[in-house]
PDB file of C-alpha atoms in Angstrom:
ATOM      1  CA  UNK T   1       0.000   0.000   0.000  1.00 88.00           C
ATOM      2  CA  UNK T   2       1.093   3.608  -0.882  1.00 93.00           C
ATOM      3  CA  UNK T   3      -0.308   6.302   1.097  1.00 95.00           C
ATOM      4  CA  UNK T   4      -0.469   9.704  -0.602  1.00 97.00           C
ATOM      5  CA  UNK T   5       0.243  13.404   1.044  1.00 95.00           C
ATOM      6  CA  UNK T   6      -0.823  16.448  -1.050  1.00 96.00           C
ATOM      7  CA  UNK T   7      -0.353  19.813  -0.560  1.00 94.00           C
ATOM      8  CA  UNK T   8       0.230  23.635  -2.128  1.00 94.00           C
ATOM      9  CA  UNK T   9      -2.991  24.060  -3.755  1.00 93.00           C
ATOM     10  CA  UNK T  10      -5.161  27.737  -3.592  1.00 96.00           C
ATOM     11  CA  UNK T  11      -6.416  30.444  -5.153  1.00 97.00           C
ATOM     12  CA  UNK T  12      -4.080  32.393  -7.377  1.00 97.00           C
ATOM     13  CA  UNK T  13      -4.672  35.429 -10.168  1.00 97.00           C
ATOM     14  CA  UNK T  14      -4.108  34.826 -13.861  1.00 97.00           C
ATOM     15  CA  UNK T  15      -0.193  34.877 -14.525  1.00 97.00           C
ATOM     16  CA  UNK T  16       0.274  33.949 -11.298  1.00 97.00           C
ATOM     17  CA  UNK T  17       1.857  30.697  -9.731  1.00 98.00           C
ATOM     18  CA  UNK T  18       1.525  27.972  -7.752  1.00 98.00           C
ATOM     19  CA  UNK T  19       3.792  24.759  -6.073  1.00 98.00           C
ATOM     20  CA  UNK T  20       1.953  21.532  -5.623  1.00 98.00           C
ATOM     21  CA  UNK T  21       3.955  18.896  -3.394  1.00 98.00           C
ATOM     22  CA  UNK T  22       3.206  15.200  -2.947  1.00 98.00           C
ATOM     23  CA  UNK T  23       4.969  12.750  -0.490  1.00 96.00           C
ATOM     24  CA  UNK T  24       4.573   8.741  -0.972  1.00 95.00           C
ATOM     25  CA  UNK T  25       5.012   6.617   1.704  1.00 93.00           C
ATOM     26  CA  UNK T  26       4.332   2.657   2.892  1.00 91.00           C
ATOM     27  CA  UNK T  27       5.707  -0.200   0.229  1.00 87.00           C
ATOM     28  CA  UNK T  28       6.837   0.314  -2.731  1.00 86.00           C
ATOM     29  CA  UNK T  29       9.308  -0.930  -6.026  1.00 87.00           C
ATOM     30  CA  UNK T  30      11.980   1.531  -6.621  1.00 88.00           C
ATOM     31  CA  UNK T  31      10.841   1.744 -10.105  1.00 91.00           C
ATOM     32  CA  UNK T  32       7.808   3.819 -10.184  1.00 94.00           C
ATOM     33  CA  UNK T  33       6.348   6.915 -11.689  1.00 96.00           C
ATOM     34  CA  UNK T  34       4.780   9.703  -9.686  1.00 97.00           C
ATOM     35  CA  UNK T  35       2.557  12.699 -11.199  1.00 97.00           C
ATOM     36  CA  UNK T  36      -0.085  14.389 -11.090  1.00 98.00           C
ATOM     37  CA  UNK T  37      -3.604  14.356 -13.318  1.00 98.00           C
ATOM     38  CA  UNK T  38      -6.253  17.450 -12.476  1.00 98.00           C
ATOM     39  CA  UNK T  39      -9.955  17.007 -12.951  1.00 98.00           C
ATOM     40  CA  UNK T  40     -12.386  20.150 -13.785  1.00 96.00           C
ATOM     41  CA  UNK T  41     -15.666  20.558 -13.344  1.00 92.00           C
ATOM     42  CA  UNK T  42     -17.584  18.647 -16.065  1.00 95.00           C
ATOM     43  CA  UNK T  43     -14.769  17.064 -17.765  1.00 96.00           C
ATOM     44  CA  UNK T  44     -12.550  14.138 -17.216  1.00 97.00           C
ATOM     45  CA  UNK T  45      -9.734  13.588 -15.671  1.00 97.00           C
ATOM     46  CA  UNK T  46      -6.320  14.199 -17.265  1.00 97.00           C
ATOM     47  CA  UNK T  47      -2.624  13.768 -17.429  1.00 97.00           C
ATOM     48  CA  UNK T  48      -0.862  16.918 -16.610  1.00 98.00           C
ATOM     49  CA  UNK T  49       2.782  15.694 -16.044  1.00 98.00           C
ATOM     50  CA  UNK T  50       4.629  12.819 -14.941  1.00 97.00           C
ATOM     51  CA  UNK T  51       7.948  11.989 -13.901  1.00 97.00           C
ATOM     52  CA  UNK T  52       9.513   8.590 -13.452  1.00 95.00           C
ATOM     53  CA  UNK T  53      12.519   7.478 -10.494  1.00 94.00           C
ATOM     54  CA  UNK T  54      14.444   7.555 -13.159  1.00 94.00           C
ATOM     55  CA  UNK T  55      13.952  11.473 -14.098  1.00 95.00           C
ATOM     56  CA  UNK T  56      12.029  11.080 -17.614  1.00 96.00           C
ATOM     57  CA  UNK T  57       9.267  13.244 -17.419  1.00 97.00           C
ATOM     58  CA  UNK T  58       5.977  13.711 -20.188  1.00 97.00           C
ATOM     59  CA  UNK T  59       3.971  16.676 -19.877  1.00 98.00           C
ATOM     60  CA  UNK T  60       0.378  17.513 -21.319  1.00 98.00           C
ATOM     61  CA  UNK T  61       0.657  20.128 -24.370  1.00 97.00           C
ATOM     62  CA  UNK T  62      -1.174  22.628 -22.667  1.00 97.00           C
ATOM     63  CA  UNK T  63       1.438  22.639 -19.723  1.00 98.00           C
ATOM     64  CA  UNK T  64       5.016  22.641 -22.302  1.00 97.00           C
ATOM     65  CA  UNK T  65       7.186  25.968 -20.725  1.00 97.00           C
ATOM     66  CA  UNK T  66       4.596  26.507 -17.653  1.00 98.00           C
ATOM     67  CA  UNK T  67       4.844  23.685 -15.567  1.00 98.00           C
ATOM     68  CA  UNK T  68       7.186  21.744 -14.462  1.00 98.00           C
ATOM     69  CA  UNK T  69       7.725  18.446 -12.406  1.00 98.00           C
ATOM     70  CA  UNK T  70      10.449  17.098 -10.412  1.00 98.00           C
ATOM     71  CA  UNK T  71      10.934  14.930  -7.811  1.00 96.00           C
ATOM     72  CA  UNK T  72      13.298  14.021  -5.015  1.00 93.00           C
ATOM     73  CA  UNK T  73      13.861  10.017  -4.625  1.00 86.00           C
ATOM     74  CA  UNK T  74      15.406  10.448  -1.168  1.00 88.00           C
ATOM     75  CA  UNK T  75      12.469  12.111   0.228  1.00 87.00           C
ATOM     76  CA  UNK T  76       9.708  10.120  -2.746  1.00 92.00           C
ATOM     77  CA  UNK T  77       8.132  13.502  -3.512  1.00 96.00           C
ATOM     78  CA  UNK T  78       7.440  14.887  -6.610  1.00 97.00           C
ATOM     79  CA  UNK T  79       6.612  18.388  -7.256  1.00 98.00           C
ATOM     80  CA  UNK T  80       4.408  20.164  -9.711  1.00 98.00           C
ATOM     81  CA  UNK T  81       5.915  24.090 -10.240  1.00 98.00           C
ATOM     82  CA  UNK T  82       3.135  25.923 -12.331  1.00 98.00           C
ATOM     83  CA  UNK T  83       4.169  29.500 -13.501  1.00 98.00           C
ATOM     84  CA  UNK T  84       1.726  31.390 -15.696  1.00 98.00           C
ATOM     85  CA  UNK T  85      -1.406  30.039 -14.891  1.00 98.00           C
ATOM     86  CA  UNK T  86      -4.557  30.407 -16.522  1.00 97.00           C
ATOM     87  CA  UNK T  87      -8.207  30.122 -15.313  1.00 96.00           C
ATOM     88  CA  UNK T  88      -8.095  26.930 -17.816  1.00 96.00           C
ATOM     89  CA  UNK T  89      -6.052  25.047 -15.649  1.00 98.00           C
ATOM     90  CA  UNK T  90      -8.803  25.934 -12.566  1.00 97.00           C
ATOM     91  CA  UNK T  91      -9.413  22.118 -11.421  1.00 98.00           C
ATOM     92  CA  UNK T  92      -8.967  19.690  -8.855  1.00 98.00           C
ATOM     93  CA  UNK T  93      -5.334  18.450  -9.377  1.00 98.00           C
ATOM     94  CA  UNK T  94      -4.511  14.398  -8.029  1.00 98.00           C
ATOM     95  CA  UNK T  95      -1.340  13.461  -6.898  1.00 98.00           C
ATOM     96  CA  UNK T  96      -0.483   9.639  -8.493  1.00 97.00           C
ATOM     97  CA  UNK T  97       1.968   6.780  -8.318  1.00 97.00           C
ATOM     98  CA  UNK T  98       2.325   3.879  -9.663  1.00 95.00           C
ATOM     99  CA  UNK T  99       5.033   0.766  -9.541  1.00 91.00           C
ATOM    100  CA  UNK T 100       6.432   0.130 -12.895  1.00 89.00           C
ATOM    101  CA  UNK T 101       5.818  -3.383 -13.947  1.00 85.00           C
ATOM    102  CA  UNK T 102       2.651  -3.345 -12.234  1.00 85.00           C
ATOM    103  CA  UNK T 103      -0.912  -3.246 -13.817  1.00 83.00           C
ATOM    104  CA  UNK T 104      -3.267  -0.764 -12.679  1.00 84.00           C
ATOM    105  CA  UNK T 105      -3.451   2.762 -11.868  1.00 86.00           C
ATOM    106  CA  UNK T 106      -1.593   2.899  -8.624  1.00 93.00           C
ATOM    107  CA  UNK T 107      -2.328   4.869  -6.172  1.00 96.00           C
ATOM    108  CA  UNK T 108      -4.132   8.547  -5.721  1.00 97.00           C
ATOM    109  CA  UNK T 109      -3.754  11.216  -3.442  1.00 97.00           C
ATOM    110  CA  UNK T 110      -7.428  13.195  -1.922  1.00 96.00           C
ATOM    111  CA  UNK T 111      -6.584  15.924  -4.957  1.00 97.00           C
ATOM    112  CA  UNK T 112      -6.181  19.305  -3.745  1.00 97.00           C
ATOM    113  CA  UNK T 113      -7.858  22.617  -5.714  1.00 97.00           C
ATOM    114  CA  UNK T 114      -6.437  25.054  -7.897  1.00 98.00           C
ATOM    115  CA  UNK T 115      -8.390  27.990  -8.827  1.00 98.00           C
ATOM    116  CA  UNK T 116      -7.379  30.967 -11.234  1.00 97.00           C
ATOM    117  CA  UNK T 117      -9.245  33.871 -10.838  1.00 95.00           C
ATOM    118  CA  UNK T 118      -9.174  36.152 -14.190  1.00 89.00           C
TER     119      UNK T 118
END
């Protein structure tokens, strides 16, 4: 089991930014891939960046040269930066992780919100 602790979400103006912060803990491969997905009102949920142990890292389009996510393998936290944001990224954003080499979609965090006021 991988337990899931989210924080750094709120209530920022257009432009603005934001640092999202999620720390796995319990059992787990050293192989994995940590990220986050966000889910808005209405619409499904959706990849916004992920980042595996071993640092490669995929990011949705909308995201390229705003966001970005790193992580710290001592500490098994991975971090979502978001600079310039935009009332289109307003959502409920889910921490995830997931063992490599292991079906399913591992394990989510509570999500924590991120509004953009225009």
């Amino acid at each position: 089991q991988v337990q899931l602790a989210e924080s750094g979400g709120g209530l920022v103006q257009t432009g603005g930014s934001l640092r999202l912060s999620c720390a796995a803990s319990g059992t787990f491969f050293r192989s994995n891939v940590m990220g986050w997905y966000r889910q808005a009102p209405g619409k499904e949920r959706e990849l916004v960046a992920v980042i595996s142990s071993a640092g490669s890292t995929n990011y949705t389009p909308s995201v390229k040269g705003r966001f970005t996510i790193s992580r710290d393998n001592a500490k098994t936290t991975v971090y979502l930066q978001m600079n310039n944001l935009k009332p289109e990224d307003t959502a409920v954003y889910y921490c995830n992780f997931r063992n490599l080499y292991v079906a399913g979609d591992g394990y989510w965090g509570q999500g924590t919100q991120v509004a953009i006021s225009s």
